[in-house]
């Protein structure tokens, strides 16, 4: 079983995109991720969790934005860097 952050970009033309997605975070990451996303012009739709006693406890943030696609990607990256994410094709040492 795993948890993931996923982002969908829907092209709107002229370099613009609609972005929606879901960030998976542990509690210590939540506040910084939310702050970074808001500063990047990304709207927070909701914050929630799925379980009562899971370990580690995970929180999910749904997000939404419409803007220049590159600007949105650049706004997402620092928030993603705050989380303890390992790409699927990477190995932990």
N, CA, C and O of each residue as an XYZ file, in Angstrom:
372
protein
N       0.842     -1.172      0.000
C       0.000      0.000      0.000
C       0.885      1.232      0.000
O       1.903      1.269      0.692
N       0.511      2.224     -0.760
C       1.314      3.426     -0.821
C       0.455      4.663     -0.836
O      -0.770      4.594     -0.941
N       1.102      5.771     -0.732
C       0.429      7.072     -0.831
C       1.244      7.898     -1.804
O       2.462      7.751     -1.904
N       0.564      8.753     -2.505
C       1.274      9.526     -3.514
C       0.705     10.929     -3.628
O      -0.440     11.196     -3.265
N       1.534     11.803     -4.140
C       1.085     13.126     -4.559
C       0.932     13.047     -6.070
O       1.817     12.548     -6.765
N      -0.174     13.533     -6.569
C      -0.433     13.469     -8.013
C      -0.984     14.809     -8.483
O      -1.791     15.440     -7.800
N      -0.535     15.232     -9.662
C      -0.940     16.523    -10.208
C      -1.343     16.346    -11.669
O      -0.660     15.661    -12.431
N      -2.439     16.958    -12.050
C      -2.944     16.876    -13.415
C      -2.977     18.270    -14.026
O      -3.542     19.201    -13.452
N      -2.365     18.401    -15.192
C      -2.372     19.652    -15.945
C      -3.252     19.464    -17.171
O      -2.989     18.583    -17.989
N      -4.290     20.277    -17.308
C      -5.167     20.238    -18.476
C      -4.851     21.454    -19.334
O      -5.110     22.580    -18.908
N      -4.298     21.266    -20.531
C      -3.964     22.410    -21.371
C      -5.201     23.207    -21.772
O      -6.236     22.646    -22.134
N      -5.065     24.530    -21.697
C      -6.153     25.429    -22.070
C      -5.814     26.271    -23.293
O      -6.652     27.030    -23.780
N      -4.602     26.138    -23.783
C      -4.153     26.931    -24.924
C      -3.347     28.135    -24.483
O      -3.492     28.630    -23.365
N      -2.495     28.594    -25.386
C      -1.651     29.773    -25.151
C      -0.794     29.656    -23.890
O      -0.531     30.651    -23.214
N      -0.365     28.435    -23.584
C       0.527     28.218    -22.448
C      -0.165     28.100    -21.108
O       0.483     27.859    -20.089
N      -1.476     28.268    -21.103
C      -2.220     28.193    -19.835
C      -2.685     26.762    -19.583
O      -2.851     25.965    -20.506
N      -2.890     26.462    -18.292
C      -3.360     25.138    -17.909
C      -4.234     25.237    -16.671
O      -4.089     26.144    -15.850
N      -5.138     24.285    -16.562
C      -5.875     24.080    -15.315
C      -5.124     22.989    -14.567
O      -4.780     21.953    -15.136
N      -4.878     23.230    -13.310
C      -4.147     22.291    -12.461
C      -5.077     21.802    -11.367
O      -5.737     22.599    -10.700
N      -5.128     20.501    -11.183
C      -5.733     19.964     -9.973
C      -4.835     18.850     -9.485
O      -4.079     18.265    -10.261
N      -4.916     18.559     -8.211
C      -4.029     17.544     -7.695
C      -4.259     17.270     -6.234
O      -5.175     17.799     -5.604
N      -3.395     16.425     -5.719
C      -3.503     15.924     -4.362
C      -2.098     15.751     -3.802
O      -1.301     14.989     -4.348
N      -1.794     16.450     -2.725
C      -0.517     16.307     -2.021
C      -0.694     15.340     -0.870
O      -1.653     15.467     -0.109
N       0.194     14.386     -0.721
C       0.237     13.504      0.449
C       1.379     13.992      1.343
O       2.501     14.193      0.879
N       1.076     14.180      2.635
C       2.073     14.743      3.557
C       1.939     14.121      4.940
O       0.867     13.659      5.329
N       3.046     14.119      5.673
C       2.976     13.813      7.101
C       2.739     15.131      7.830
O       2.929     16.205      7.259
N       2.325     15.049      9.084
C       1.901     16.237      9.840
C       2.938     17.351      9.840
O       2.581     18.520      9.695
N       4.210     17.015      9.999
C       5.247     18.048     10.073
C       5.445     18.798      8.758
O       6.083     19.851      8.748
N       4.920     18.287      7.661
C       5.081     18.927      6.354
C       3.899     19.820      5.976
O       4.029     20.686      5.111
N       2.762     19.617      6.612
C       1.514     20.243      6.169
C       1.596     21.766      6.099
O       1.321     22.341      5.046
N       1.961     22.424      7.178
C       1.906     23.884      7.217
C       2.817     24.532      6.179
O       2.425     25.496      5.522
N       4.030     24.007      6.031
C       4.948     24.601      5.062
C       4.466     24.387      3.626
O       4.564     25.295      2.800
N       3.951     23.203      3.326
C       3.427     22.931      1.987
C       2.267     23.871      1.674
O       2.220     24.458      0.593
N       1.330     24.017      2.612
C       0.180     24.894      2.377
C       0.620     26.339      2.146
O       0.091     27.018      1.266
N       1.571     26.800      2.924
C       2.078     28.164      2.774
C       2.712     28.369      1.402
O       2.459     29.381      0.748
N       3.523     27.427      0.966
C       4.190     27.534     -0.334
C       3.168     27.530     -1.468
O       3.271     28.322     -2.405
N       2.188     26.642     -1.381
C       1.178     26.578     -2.434
C       0.399     27.883     -2.538
O       0.178     28.391     -3.637
N      -0.012     28.419     -1.408
C      -0.774     29.678     -1.427
C       0.054     30.822     -1.980
O      -0.456     31.639     -2.747
N       1.331     30.896     -1.601
C       2.206     31.937     -2.139
C       2.375     31.800     -3.648
O       2.610     32.793     -4.337
N       2.256     30.576     -4.169
C       2.385     30.325     -5.596
C       1.095     30.537     -6.363
O       1.040     30.275     -7.565
N       0.052     31.010     -5.683
C      -1.209     31.287     -6.349
C      -2.078     30.059     -6.563
O      -3.008     30.083     -7.369
N      -1.777     28.995     -5.848
C      -2.544     27.759     -5.975
C      -3.585     27.718     -4.864
O      -3.265     27.900     -3.689
N      -4.828     27.477     -5.249
C      -5.922     27.445     -4.284
C      -5.983     26.089     -3.593
O      -5.849     25.042     -4.226
N      -6.188     26.133     -2.286
C      -6.328     24.912     -1.496
C      -7.814     24.591     -1.400
O      -8.600     25.419     -0.940
N      -8.194     23.422     -1.823
C      -9.595     23.026     -1.824
C      -9.968     22.410     -0.491
O     -11.007     22.751      0.076
N      -9.140     21.509      0.024
C      -9.403     20.890      1.320
C      -8.160     20.198      1.846
O      -7.245     19.865      1.092
N      -8.145     19.993      3.135
C      -7.122     19.197      3.805
C      -7.868     18.135      4.597
O      -8.806     18.441      5.332
N      -7.441     16.875      4.441
C      -8.116     15.798      5.157
C      -7.186     14.608      5.342
O      -6.087     14.578      4.788
N      -7.618     13.652      6.105
C      -6.897     12.394      6.216
C      -7.873     11.255      5.968
O      -9.088     11.452      6.000
N      -7.345     10.069      5.721
C      -8.187      8.933      5.365
C      -8.364      7.937      6.496
O      -9.346      7.195      6.509
N      -7.453      7.901      7.430
C      -7.509      6.898      8.489
C      -7.512      7.527      9.866
O      -7.245      8.718     10.027
N      -7.813      6.718     10.841
C      -7.822      7.206     12.220
C      -6.514      6.919     12.936
O      -6.044      7.747     13.716
N      -5.925      5.775     12.687
C      -4.747      5.361     13.453
C      -3.593      4.907     12.571
O      -2.710      4.189     13.040
N      -3.579      5.310     11.305
C      -2.505      4.865     10.423
C      -1.165      5.416     10.902
O      -1.109      6.448     11.571
N      -0.100      4.723     10.554
C       1.242      5.140     10.943
C       2.152      4.972      9.746
O       2.291      3.843      9.276
N       2.777      5.997      9.224
C       2.663      7.368      9.709
C       1.301      7.954      9.331
O       0.668      7.521      8.368
N       0.873      8.924     10.093
C      -0.401      9.589      9.824
C      -0.237     10.492      8.603
O       0.645     11.351      8.575
N      -1.073     10.300      7.613
C      -0.971     11.056      6.369
C      -2.124     12.032      6.219
O      -3.265     11.747      6.584
N      -1.792     13.189      5.673
C      -2.775     14.224      5.371
C      -2.712     14.490      3.877
O      -1.653     14.390      3.258
N      -3.857     14.828      3.308
C      -3.960     15.072      1.876
C      -4.548     16.455      1.639
O      -5.506     16.858      2.298
N      -3.967     17.168      0.700
C      -4.464     18.483      0.319
C      -4.846     18.450     -1.152
O      -4.014     18.157     -2.010
N      -6.099     18.750     -1.440
C      -6.542     18.885     -2.817
C      -6.318     20.341     -3.228
O      -6.544     21.261     -2.442
N      -5.874     20.533     -4.464
C      -5.545     21.885     -4.915
C      -6.103     22.142     -6.297
O      -6.467     21.218     -7.025
N      -6.163     23.444     -6.651
C      -6.722     23.878     -7.930
C      -6.099     25.198     -8.335
O      -5.866     26.061     -7.489
N      -5.826     25.365     -9.615
C      -5.342     26.652    -10.129
C      -5.513     26.681    -11.641
O      -5.547     25.638    -12.294
N      -5.621     27.884    -12.187
C      -5.601     28.107    -13.639
C      -4.623     29.250    -13.872
O      -4.805     30.351    -13.351
N      -3.583     28.981    -14.660
C      -2.550     29.998    -14.892
C      -1.610     29.466    -15.974
O      -1.881     28.446    -16.608
N      -0.512     30.173    -16.168
C       0.539     29.718    -17.062
C       1.057     28.369    -16.547
O       1.368     28.236    -15.364
N       1.150     27.378    -17.425
C       1.526     26.020    -17.017
C       2.911     25.964    -16.366
O       3.099     25.269    -15.368
N       3.871     26.686    -16.924
C       5.223     26.684    -16.360
C       5.218     27.342    -14.990
O       5.875     26.858    -14.068
N       4.484     28.441    -14.845
C       4.377     29.106    -13.549
C       3.791     28.160    -12.502
O       4.270     28.117    -11.369
N       2.766     27.407    -12.872
C       2.160     26.459    -11.935
C       3.144     25.360    -11.538
O       3.239     24.998    -10.365
N       3.869     24.834    -12.514
C       4.856     23.792    -12.212
C       5.939     24.333    -11.289
O       6.379     23.643    -10.370
N       6.364     25.556    -11.530
C       7.392     26.163    -10.664
C       6.858     26.452     -9.268
O       7.627     26.456     -8.307
N       5.565     26.692     -9.138
C       4.957     26.907     -7.817
C       4.825     25.585     -7.055
O       4.908     25.566     -5.827
N       4.623     24.491     -7.775
C       4.494     23.177     -7.136
C       5.820     22.634     -6.625
O       5.870     22.013     -5.563
N       6.890     22.864     -7.371
C       8.175     22.222     -7.062
C       8.672     22.485     -5.645
O       9.047     21.526     -4.969
N       8.700     23.726     -5.150
C       9.205     23.927     -3.790
C       8.332     23.256     -2.733
O       8.837     22.828     -1.695
N       7.036     23.161     -2.985
C       6.155     22.465     -2.044
C       6.455     20.970     -2.060
O       6.471     20.327     -1.011
N       6.688     20.429     -3.224
C       7.036     19.019     -3.340
C       8.373     18.727     -2.667
O       8.545     17.673     -2.054
N       9.313     19.652     -2.780
C      10.628     19.479     -2.161
C      10.563     19.413     -0.637
O      11.456     18.847     -0.006
N       9.524     19.983     -0.043
C       9.349     19.966      1.418
C       8.953     18.571      1.894
O       9.220     18.205      3.039
N       8.319     17.796      1.019
C       7.841     16.477      1.421
C       8.915     15.419      1.235
O       9.843     15.589      0.444
N       8.778     14.337      1.965
C       9.718     13.229      1.886
C       9.274     12.292      0.767
O       8.717     11.223      1.014
N       9.535     12.717     -0.463
C       9.075     11.991     -1.642
C      10.260     11.336     -2.332
O      11.328     11.932     -2.472
N      10.052     10.110     -2.756
C      11.045      9.405     -3.555
C      10.367      9.012     -4.856
O       9.357      8.308     -4.833
N      10.905      9.455     -5.999
C      10.294      9.080     -7.272
C      10.202      7.556     -7.412
O      11.041      6.831     -6.878
N       9.215      7.088     -8.108
C       8.966      5.658     -8.264
C      10.165      4.928     -8.813
O      10.427      3.796     -8.406
N      10.906      5.533     -9.722
C      12.036      4.862    -10.335
C      13.345      5.047     -9.583
O      14.403      4.694    -10.103
N      13.301      5.592     -8.368
C      14.498      5.811     -7.566
C      14.590      4.766     -6.468
O      13.599      4.146     -6.083
N      15.799      4.590     -5.982
C      16.015      3.679     -4.865
C      16.550      4.478     -3.694
O      17.404      5.349     -3.860
N      16.041      4.174     -2.504
C      16.565      4.809     -1.287
C      17.842      4.114     -0.866
O      17.988      2.902     -1.019
N      18.759      4.892     -0.338
C      20.010      4.313      0.152
C      19.917      4.067      1.632
O      20.872      3.581      2.238
